[in-house]
XYZ file of C-alpha atoms in Angstrom:
665
model
C 9.307 -33.671 10.861
C 5.477 -32.889 10.678
C 3.851 -31.165 7.864
C 3.398 -27.873 10.014
C 7.165 -27.597 10.106
C 7.356 -28.195 6.548
C 5.022 -25.076 6.109
C 7.428 -22.945 7.813
C 10.717 -23.893 6.139
C 10.421 -26.826 3.690
C 14.061 -26.793 2.913
C 15.454 -27.118 6.436
C 12.756 -29.634 7.434
C 14.417 -31.682 4.633
C 17.838 -31.233 5.736
C 16.964 -32.021 9.336
C 14.942 -35.186 8.417
C 17.734 -36.339 5.953
C 20.721 -35.516 8.489
C 22.781 -38.196 9.862
C 21.956 -37.987 13.387
C 23.438 -41.104 14.610
C 26.871 -39.540 14.226
C 25.821 -37.130 17.031
C 24.868 -37.593 20.852
C 21.157 -37.358 19.782
C 21.126 -40.221 17.784
C 18.680 -41.135 14.969
C 15.535 -38.879 14.869
C 13.389 -42.242 15.455
C 14.506 -42.356 18.841
C 14.208 -38.735 19.699
C 11.682 -38.202 22.473
C 8.488 -36.595 21.877
C 9.128 -33.440 23.591
C 12.000 -32.787 21.478
C 10.549 -33.368 18.145
C 7.914 -31.133 19.205
C 10.434 -28.282 19.993
C 12.287 -28.860 16.740
C 8.989 -28.727 14.883
C 8.072 -25.278 16.442
C 11.609 -24.029 15.565
C 11.316 -24.991 11.798
C 7.815 -23.648 11.566
C 9.053 -20.128 13.062
C 9.528 -17.613 10.243
C 12.052 -15.736 13.007
C 15.720 -16.804 12.715
C 16.290 -19.500 15.580
C 18.407 -22.274 16.772
C 18.391 -24.997 19.397
C 21.467 -25.355 21.378
C 21.423 -28.775 23.071
C 24.114 -29.519 25.618
C 27.046 -27.667 27.180
C 28.614 -27.749 23.573
C 25.619 -26.179 22.027
C 24.640 -28.634 19.230
C 22.970 -26.826 16.461
C 19.595 -27.378 15.031
C 18.238 -24.262 13.255
C 15.821 -23.087 10.846
C 15.589 -21.465 7.429
C 16.203 -17.825 8.864
C 19.196 -18.919 10.969
C 20.600 -20.600 7.758
C 20.653 -17.153 5.994
C 22.640 -15.922 9.044
C 24.994 -18.680 8.801
C 26.045 -17.997 4.982
C 28.476 -20.607 3.542
C 28.695 -22.164 6.970
C 25.248 -23.673 6.096
C 24.334 -26.648 5.841
C 27.669 -27.921 7.524
C 26.727 -26.217 10.771
C 23.616 -28.555 11.125
C 24.390 -30.990 13.872
C 27.786 -29.608 14.914
C 28.699 -27.651 17.706
C 28.809 -23.817 18.366
C 32.469 -23.794 19.033
C 33.050 -25.702 15.768
C 30.616 -23.406 13.818
C 31.414 -19.975 15.421
C 34.948 -20.401 17.010
C 35.495 -16.604 16.668
C 32.841 -16.043 19.331
C 32.964 -19.291 21.199
C 33.741 -17.634 24.617
C 30.757 -15.620 24.311
C 28.487 -18.522 23.421
C 29.918 -20.610 26.104
C 28.747 -18.257 28.709
C 25.559 -17.890 27.478
C 25.106 -21.757 26.982
C 26.095 -22.106 30.791
C 23.790 -19.512 32.030
C 21.045 -20.784 29.839
C 21.529 -24.552 31.221
C 21.163 -23.068 34.508
C 17.583 -21.906 33.911
C 18.283 -18.101 33.208
C 16.604 -16.074 30.282
C 19.087 -13.892 28.685
C 18.619 -10.641 26.024
C 21.344 -8.996 24.680
C 20.102 -5.811 22.446
C 22.731 -4.548 19.778
C 25.547 -7.214 20.459
C 28.254 -6.721 17.967
C 30.511 -9.454 16.752
C 33.422 -10.268 14.266
C 31.909 -13.035 12.538
C 33.427 -14.899 9.660
C 30.624 -14.998 7.041
C 30.987 -16.194 3.601
C 34.821 -16.271 3.844
C 35.127 -12.748 5.246
C 35.433 -11.447 8.989
C 33.484 -8.411 9.545
C 31.381 -6.838 12.104
C 27.786 -8.009 12.622
C 25.348 -6.838 14.915
C 22.071 -8.696 16.341
C 19.272 -8.704 19.021
C 19.443 -11.857 20.735
C 16.964 -13.534 23.165
C 17.823 -16.990 24.999
C 15.516 -19.211 26.885
C 15.976 -22.559 28.703
C 14.369 -25.537 26.952
C 13.460 -28.264 29.514
C 12.943 -31.940 28.631
C 9.523 -33.740 29.795
C 10.687 -34.077 33.133
C 11.517 -30.563 33.624
C 15.362 -30.969 33.315
C 16.950 -28.067 31.327
C 18.616 -29.892 28.285
C 19.419 -26.814 25.851
C 18.775 -22.999 25.054
C 16.350 -21.853 22.280
C 18.052 -18.728 20.649
C 16.043 -16.071 18.609
C 18.582 -14.282 16.516
C 17.405 -10.974 14.995
C 20.178 -9.465 12.830
C 20.313 -5.825 12.697
C 23.488 -5.116 10.956
C 22.025 -3.014 8.120
C 20.103 -0.656 10.424
C 22.999 -0.339 12.514
C 25.341 0.432 9.379
C 22.568 2.858 8.390
C 22.707 4.696 11.489
C 26.443 4.817 11.445
C 26.178 6.239 7.861
C 23.859 8.875 8.989
C 26.328 9.933 11.690
C 29.081 9.967 9.401
C 26.875 12.184 7.186
C 26.183 14.565 10.061
C 29.991 14.782 10.854
C 30.614 15.451 7.173
C 27.603 18.187 7.081
C 29.625 19.751 10.164
C 32.782 19.944 7.936
C 30.960 21.282 5.096
C 29.571 24.112 7.627
C 33.364 24.680 8.850
C 34.707 24.816 5.146
C 31.937 27.306 4.353
C 32.803 29.578 7.031
C 36.407 29.424 5.888
C 35.312 30.088 2.368
C 33.238 33.023 3.285
C 36.101 34.956 4.543
C 37.945 34.584 1.194
C 35.036 34.928 -1.377
C 31.422 36.531 -1.452
C 30.590 34.552 -4.409
C 28.466 31.754 -2.512
C 24.885 30.441 -2.571
C 23.318 33.442 -0.877
C 23.912 36.786 1.034
C 21.692 38.424 3.491
C 21.544 41.940 5.297
C 22.877 41.889 8.728
C 19.198 41.623 9.995
C 18.261 39.290 7.508
C 15.590 41.477 6.024
C 16.998 41.255 2.449
C 18.161 38.403 0.306
C 20.935 39.718 -2.079
C 21.697 36.675 -4.007
C 20.758 33.177 -4.580
C 22.892 30.591 -6.607
C 23.364 26.737 -6.584
C 21.144 24.015 -7.058
C 17.860 25.896 -7.046
C 15.605 23.426 -5.340
C 13.956 26.132 -3.225
C 11.244 28.773 -4.607
C 12.949 31.739 -6.535
C 13.890 34.389 -4.065
C 16.498 36.167 -5.946
C 15.117 39.630 -6.038
C 15.567 41.751 -2.874
C 12.634 41.382 -0.521
C 11.672 42.442 3.353
C 9.727 39.167 3.406
C 12.006 36.555 1.461
C 12.228 34.228 4.473
C 8.374 34.021 4.233
C 8.314 33.398 0.747
C 9.498 29.922 0.830
C 8.694 28.568 4.495
C 5.766 27.129 5.401
C 3.590 29.426 7.742
C 3.524 26.690 10.486
C 7.222 26.845 10.271
C 7.933 30.508 10.323
C 8.038 31.027 14.249
C 10.571 28.547 14.563
C 12.816 29.857 11.872
C 12.383 33.306 12.992
C 13.332 32.514 16.670
C 16.363 30.618 15.183
C 17.471 33.477 13.041
C 16.927 35.999 16.015
C 19.335 33.733 18.280
C 22.124 33.549 15.718
C 22.025 37.312 14.868
C 21.691 38.268 18.729
C 24.821 35.789 19.388
C 26.624 36.642 16.057
C 26.638 32.886 15.818
C 26.605 30.347 12.774
C 22.853 29.820 11.955
C 22.137 25.980 11.324
C 18.665 24.598 10.874
C 16.773 21.829 9.683
C 13.271 23.118 8.625
C 10.463 22.680 5.991
C 10.515 24.727 2.618
C 8.247 25.235 -0.335
C 9.914 23.988 -3.198
C 10.196 25.005 -7.001
C 7.621 22.434 -8.036
C 5.050 23.962 -5.303
C 5.431 20.870 -3.046
C 6.968 21.023 0.486
C 10.541 19.706 1.202
C 13.088 19.721 3.901
C 16.218 21.902 3.682
C 19.575 22.176 5.934
C 20.014 26.001 5.969
C 23.569 27.424 7.122
C 24.809 30.834 7.113
C 27.867 32.478 8.675
C 28.056 36.044 10.008
C 30.761 38.075 8.412
C 32.085 40.622 10.939
C 33.568 43.988 10.249
C 36.418 45.564 12.146
C 34.300 46.540 14.950
C 32.945 42.946 15.501
C 29.505 43.818 14.258
C 27.859 41.770 11.315
C 28.111 43.290 7.900
C 26.374 40.568 6.322
C 25.778 36.857 6.238
C 26.535 34.166 3.556
C 25.043 30.600 3.550
C 23.973 27.855 1.559
C 20.861 25.435 1.805
C 21.044 21.704 1.088
C 17.958 19.765 -0.029
C 17.521 16.953 2.736
C 14.124 15.956 1.590
C 14.812 12.093 0.940
C 16.922 11.695 4.035
C 14.117 13.196 6.151
C 11.566 11.001 4.430
C 13.687 7.955 4.985
C 14.179 8.839 8.773
C 10.229 9.070 9.100
C 9.742 5.786 7.410
C 12.431 4.039 9.662
C 10.640 5.799 12.519
C 7.416 4.437 11.965
C 8.691 0.894 10.776
C 10.555 0.776 14.300
C 7.644 2.073 16.066
C 5.315 -0.618 14.565
C 7.905 -3.363 15.199
C 8.074 -2.349 18.915
C 4.247 -2.008 19.162
C 3.709 -5.426 17.550
C 6.411 -7.170 19.547
C 4.879 -5.716 23.004
C 1.402 -6.822 21.769
C 2.505 -10.127 20.948
C 3.912 -10.554 24.251
C 1.025 -9.537 26.015
C -1.440 -11.790 23.651
C 0.808 -14.723 24.453
C 1.312 -14.026 28.325
C -2.662 -13.747 28.706
C -3.265 -17.550 27.888
C -0.176 -18.678 29.576
C -1.206 -17.415 32.930
C -4.307 -19.796 33.323
C -2.207 -22.694 31.888
C 0.587 -21.999 34.526
C -2.174 -21.812 37.307
C -3.735 -25.092 36.024
C -0.200 -26.845 35.819
C 0.358 -25.732 39.276
C -3.197 -27.201 40.517
C -2.515 -30.606 38.645
C 0.947 -31.091 40.225
C -0.605 -30.712 44.001
C -2.135 -34.095 43.188
C -5.102 -33.248 45.524
C -7.705 -32.594 42.683
C -10.664 -34.819 42.235
C -11.669 -36.139 38.772
C -14.120 -33.130 37.879
C -11.840 -30.802 38.938
C -9.029 -32.395 36.642
C -11.508 -32.383 33.825
C -12.268 -28.439 34.401
C -8.610 -27.757 34.732
C -7.683 -29.643 31.656
C -10.449 -28.024 29.606
C -8.884 -24.515 30.872
C -5.617 -25.494 29.320
C -7.256 -26.881 26.127
C -8.940 -23.795 25.598
C -5.993 -21.660 26.210
C -3.861 -23.611 24.083
C -6.291 -23.333 21.135
C -6.196 -19.688 21.668
C -2.385 -19.510 21.261
C -2.518 -21.809 18.381
C -4.709 -19.350 16.852
C -2.412 -16.543 17.321
C 0.510 -18.537 16.044
C -1.359 -19.813 12.945
C -2.188 -16.071 12.012
C 1.601 -15.329 12.118
C 2.112 -18.165 9.866
C -0.816 -17.813 7.778
C 0.489 -14.027 7.038
C 3.936 -15.406 6.802
C 3.074 -17.912 4.149
C 0.597 -15.642 2.090
C 3.239 -12.807 1.903
C 6.027 -15.281 0.822
C 3.648 -16.716 -1.827
C 3.652 -20.312 -0.148
C -0.173 -20.544 -0.341
C -1.624 -22.612 -2.900
C -5.398 -22.022 -3.395
C -7.948 -24.587 -4.632
C -10.346 -23.275 -7.544
C -13.532 -24.615 -7.771
C -17.122 -22.989 -8.974
C -18.589 -20.995 -6.037
C -21.744 -19.032 -5.382
C -21.202 -15.677 -3.411
C -24.454 -15.970 -1.337
C -23.001 -19.604 -0.054
C -19.805 -18.036 0.893
C -21.763 -15.335 2.789
C -23.862 -17.644 4.718
C -20.946 -19.847 5.554
C -19.050 -16.805 7.019
C -21.973 -15.614 8.888
C -22.462 -18.901 10.469
C -18.585 -18.685 11.754
C -19.346 -15.099 12.839
C -22.786 -15.692 14.679
C -21.335 -16.578 18.060
C -19.211 -13.198 18.472
C -22.126 -11.196 16.906
C -24.868 -12.810 19.208
C -22.292 -12.698 22.373
C -22.061 -8.787 21.719
C -25.644 -8.399 21.106
C -25.372 -7.306 17.522
C -28.203 -6.919 14.994
C -27.348 -8.573 11.671
C -28.952 -7.798 8.486
C -28.157 -9.650 5.244
C -29.429 -7.824 1.922
C -28.262 -10.776 -0.523
C -28.980 -10.104 -4.525
C -31.498 -12.455 -5.639
C -29.376 -13.425 -8.764
C -26.970 -15.852 -8.899
C -23.140 -14.612 -8.493
C -20.902 -17.474 -9.877
C -17.299 -16.895 -9.074
C -14.212 -19.215 -9.165
C -12.001 -19.349 -5.864
C -10.938 -21.310 -2.910
C -13.844 -21.719 -0.611
C -12.034 -22.042 2.504
C -9.920 -18.955 1.885
C -12.734 -16.702 0.815
C -14.910 -17.753 3.962
C -11.951 -16.762 5.990
C -11.873 -13.223 4.119
C -15.781 -12.544 4.997
C -15.651 -14.240 8.490
C -12.692 -11.995 9.313
C -14.560 -8.768 8.278
C -17.637 -9.893 10.174
C -15.652 -10.757 13.267
C -13.739 -7.289 12.927
C -17.221 -5.552 12.801
C -18.491 -7.335 15.992
C -15.262 -6.686 17.825
C -14.942 -3.049 16.991
C -18.664 -1.980 17.423
C -20.051 -1.355 20.957
C -22.492 -4.026 22.239
C -25.905 -3.591 20.417
C -24.761 -2.318 17.237
C -25.879 -2.879 13.857
C -23.901 -5.070 11.091
C -25.143 -5.338 7.360
C -23.884 -7.505 4.483
C -24.819 -6.639 1.143
C -24.044 -8.217 -2.073
C -24.454 -7.237 -5.639
C -23.032 -7.485 -9.151
C -21.781 -4.766 -11.444
C -20.450 -5.081 -14.510
C -18.786 -8.611 -14.318
C -17.687 -8.096 -10.655
C -19.491 -9.708 -7.520
C -19.189 -7.161 -4.588
C -19.716 -8.101 -1.080
C -20.117 -5.240 1.508
C -19.843 -5.590 5.093
C -20.864 -2.435 7.005
C -21.151 -1.534 10.694
C -21.920 1.535 13.009
C -18.918 0.909 15.233
C -15.915 2.683 16.221
C -14.923 3.818 12.544
C -11.436 5.113 11.692
C -9.425 8.239 11.260
C -8.606 9.209 7.778
C -4.900 8.403 8.606
C -5.591 4.886 9.930
C -8.002 4.064 6.937
C -4.987 4.767 4.653
C -3.011 2.185 6.500
C -5.716 -0.252 7.393
C -4.274 -3.125 5.214
C -0.719 -2.535 6.445
C 0.906 -5.254 8.507
C 0.527 -4.863 12.214
C -1.537 -1.840 11.648
C -4.565 -1.555 14.392
C -6.633 1.372 16.106
C -5.943 2.857 19.261
C -4.854 0.208 21.718
C -6.199 0.382 25.375
C -4.402 -1.329 28.153
C -7.171 -3.997 28.656
C -6.707 -4.870 25.003
C -10.463 -5.951 25.014
C -10.579 -6.563 20.988
C -7.305 -8.325 21.154
C -5.603 -9.493 17.960
C -2.196 -8.812 16.532
C -3.115 -6.466 13.506
C -2.744 -9.417 11.067
C -6.521 -9.842 9.811
C -6.637 -7.178 7.242
C -3.279 -7.567 5.528
C -4.381 -11.300 5.163
C -7.868 -10.296 3.915
C -6.006 -8.144 1.241
C -3.570 -10.698 0.290
C -5.983 -13.435 0.030
C -8.363 -11.320 -1.987
C -5.569 -10.269 -4.444
C -4.832 -13.999 -5.129
C -8.158 -14.249 -6.441
C -7.843 -11.373 -8.830
C -10.130 -9.100 -6.761
C -9.645 -5.875 -4.703
C -10.700 -4.754 -1.109
C -11.145 -1.403 0.199
C -12.475 0.382 3.325
C -14.421 3.692 3.895
C -15.176 5.426 7.288
C -16.588 8.782 7.563
C -14.393 9.369 10.810
C -14.220 7.915 14.289
C -17.437 6.886 15.761
C -19.064 6.850 12.337
C -18.706 3.131 11.601
C -16.745 1.346 8.843
C -17.560 -0.271 5.266
C -15.479 -2.765 3.657
C -16.137 -3.871 0.283
C -14.739 -7.008 -1.529
C -14.639 -7.255 -5.529
C -14.309 -10.385 -7.022
C -14.411 -11.085 -10.749
C -17.540 -13.227 -11.762
C -17.726 -16.006 -14.429
C -18.579 -14.501 -17.776
C -22.061 -16.301 -17.428
C -23.020 -13.972 -14.623
C -26.436 -12.816 -15.942
C -26.814 -9.840 -13.941
C -25.049 -7.061 -15.511
C -27.060 -3.986 -16.336
C -27.706 -3.566 -19.994
C -26.159 -0.584 -21.790
C -28.162 2.297 -23.280
C -29.291 2.370 -26.950
C -26.298 3.630 -28.779
C -24.093 2.777 -31.942
C -22.839 -0.212 -29.656
C -19.702 -1.830 -29.592
C -19.741 -5.460 -30.267
C -21.060 -7.647 -27.509
C -17.435 -9.176 -27.079
C -14.167 -8.633 -25.260
C -12.752 -5.229 -26.437
C -9.345 -4.635 -27.716
C -8.296 -1.706 -25.615
C -5.184 0.630 -25.837
C -3.905 1.924 -22.827
C -1.858 5.344 -23.372
C 0.187 6.497 -20.278
C 3.574 7.415 -19.797
C 3.566 5.787 -16.389
C 4.701 2.247 -17.309
C 3.707 0.744 -13.979
C 0.252 2.260 -13.886
C -0.358 1.205 -17.684
C 0.751 -2.279 -17.019
C -1.614 -2.722 -13.761
C -4.460 -1.282 -15.679
C -3.772 -3.709 -18.696
C -3.974 -6.532 -15.944
C -7.304 -5.394 -14.507
C -8.863 -5.327 -17.840
C -7.468 -8.670 -18.947
C -9.208 -10.348 -15.696
C -12.322 -8.913 -17.060
C -11.659 -10.810 -20.393
C -10.565 -7.910 -22.379
C -7.492 -7.741 -24.862
C -5.253 -4.675 -24.115
C -2.213 -3.096 -25.374
C 0.098 -0.485 -23.921
C 1.966 2.903 -25.457
C 3.848 4.979 -23.384
C 3.897 7.836 -25.843
C 1.309 9.944 -27.643
C 2.633 9.661 -31.400
C 3.223 5.710 -30.824
C -0.201 5.495 -29.865
C -1.721 7.351 -32.762
C 0.552 5.020 -35.033
C -0.598 1.968 -33.339
C -4.190 2.912 -33.347
C -4.157 3.203 -37.260
C -2.496 -0.027 -37.412
C -4.445 -2.173 -35.247
C -7.771 -0.292 -34.814
C -8.537 -0.803 -31.080
C -12.289 -0.340 -30.106
C -11.350 1.591 -26.977
C -8.592 3.853 -25.612
C -7.742 4.715 -22.162
C -5.762 7.892 -22.226
C -3.857 9.765 -19.795
C -4.161 13.373 -20.022
C -0.831 14.415 -18.863
C 1.221 12.967 -21.571
C 4.658 14.634 -22.252
C 4.796 14.656 -26.158
C 1.232 16.073 -26.537
C -1.631 15.951 -24.040
C -4.468 13.682 -23.957
C -6.922 16.099 -25.346
C -4.745 16.396 -28.434
C -4.464 12.659 -28.712
C -8.280 12.579 -28.736
C -8.991 15.062 -31.270
C -6.436 13.468 -33.446
C -8.259 9.999 -33.046
C -11.603 11.557 -33.905
C -10.126 13.143 -36.964
C -8.980 9.950 -38.448
C -11.567 8.089 -40.057
C -10.218 4.607 -39.031
C -10.495 5.598 -35.407
C -12.907 8.274 -35.495
C -15.678 5.895 -33.823
C -13.615 4.386 -31.175
C -14.515 4.532 -27.596
C -12.237 7.473 -25.731
C -12.022 7.276 -21.947
C -9.895 10.012 -20.299
C -7.797 9.209 -17.278
C -6.835 12.287 -14.979
C -5.958 13.639 -11.792
C -8.015 16.785 -12.307
C -11.853 16.330 -11.457
C -13.462 19.780 -11.418
C -16.454 20.322 -13.696
C -14.666 22.443 -16.368
C -12.037 19.704 -16.615
C -14.744 17.066 -17.754
C -16.138 19.659 -19.892
C -12.927 20.162 -21.659
C -12.479 16.379 -22.037
C -15.901 15.863 -23.534
C -15.129 19.071 -25.852
C -11.927 17.368 -26.865
C -13.872 14.211 -28.189
C -13.609 11.814 -25.019
C -16.808 9.764 -24.108
C -15.896 9.249 -20.424
C -13.798 11.382 -17.957
C -12.502 9.244 -14.943
C -10.470 10.636 -11.916
C -7.284 8.784 -10.869
C -7.107 6.461 -8.843
C -9.538 4.958 -11.089
C -12.038 2.687 -9.530
C -13.101 -0.694 -10.911
C -17.021 0.161 -11.181
C -16.833 3.289 -12.898
C -14.316 2.096 -15.461
C -16.244 -0.887 -16.252
C -19.522 1.339 -16.561
C -17.636 3.373 -18.966
C -16.686 0.474 -21.146
C -20.193 -1.060 -21.196
C -21.866 2.247 -22.064
C -19.448 3.023 -24.996
C -20.094 5.780 -27.230
C -22.333 8.754 -25.792
C -25.718 8.832 -27.253
C -25.177 12.485 -28.059
C -22.180 12.244 -30.153
C -22.341 11.543 -33.701
C -20.564 8.773 -35.371
C -18.232 11.074 -37.398
């Protein structure tokens, strides 16, 4: 098997290569025709679960994804027939094989089978795609199956339906209980104008006092019309009220509730009061929204992938038909062959993008570290992007820092990052636009900025720009092309180099700016000098990070370690003060919102201790008003940074150290 196959699934490649194929109708691999080897290589390189079914018995060759579906049937299933491997569904597979060998493409969505997997017979659901596989002469010799398991999704949907049924039962029980007791979650007057009682889990805002506007107290303004209309219908029809809607929660945030209320009728059939309950369904609604968005992105990506692959296939098919006529002269054959070559190269690029993202996200990419200069990387990337920039008549401006910017990294991958950003700028900027590349150094970090005056991004798209398969608005002509893989790959590759990347856009039609930050060698000479002060030693600092969010503290520690500092972490204020007396760090990063005592109190305590009075104190907080900064400085902090903390201001604060205006005491 080839190396490209190994990239997609080295374990299966080895198993296929070492399997005793002489005992099968295929014979040894050395005698396999080139066409079969090519199909098997492509199968093994594909991250999607797939299997090649050869002959009417369906002799199995499969990839790593399909091996996971096989469970304990793997690796024995390799080289065996479908009937031997999956006897419980052989009748289905036999019909599918027969149709595939007859040249039919087949799709089965949500197919359910009772399969023996890991020794247990259980229902499993799949989306199945079958396509015929011809040999070099065009004869159908097998079927290529793509097998997407959706068991988890189906079971989650079943669980959701069961929960809905259970909720209906709860409503009915509540109605029965209401006839026996008034001591329930809440009571309302017949016209819902007053809330008379509220008990229970207490996730909603307090409305226990009678109020003519109690409903509006905890329902967001844009939901009130819908809720009031549902209430009016329930009152008019004397029917059970049941509605999912947004609410204001005790902590001030918005959530979702399932509100239910049952009318209590008097002897004349009129409503005497209502009794009801409210359940917090915020988590469920959030999960539903995530599933909906993920499913939508999956569908959009599959449709986009099909479009992008069909486009180059069309001229390839036409060229093949022309060649089959046998009437083309030599120059015509050359032109037709060139068309096929260009389109195959385009398809190869698309597939390489898919494999690249797959390898990076699974940690299979090895980067080759060598000393590099940022300017050289930028010029190499510009050279790659120049044809597209010129084709779209853009003006390219380079503002490269005069000083050296030495970094360590993989030249090929970092040029790939920058050329991707430049190509995006060229594609998403109308013809005749402007693109600028600017480089600089800031406190040990090399910054590379790619700015354009193109179509820009909405705030919502900007937040998801680096998510997999995300793109801007897609037009039917797909003029800009692509699969939405470039920016996720950029982010992953930059992170592999210990750097960061972020994007900024003022909105649609206002251009975009992407900034890559990479750690310089410590020899980088262009760091701004610090102002005169009682300076910290010109050496890496020992920094104590004080934050009750363990993940945030650990990530901040790793970031500072990349810049050469030594870090410690404490999650509590008292432990931090004790550690400070013991280890005497030169600097502290302190979260203001600590549970035991707030960050202001910690700063005052550190300033009061002679051993820690001269330490550099940096406040980390989500509050960014002027009075918040003044309060931090008054408490003894030297700097006040707003979360999420950006790299440059943090390095600036550490470089500047103690403020000139603060005494050593």
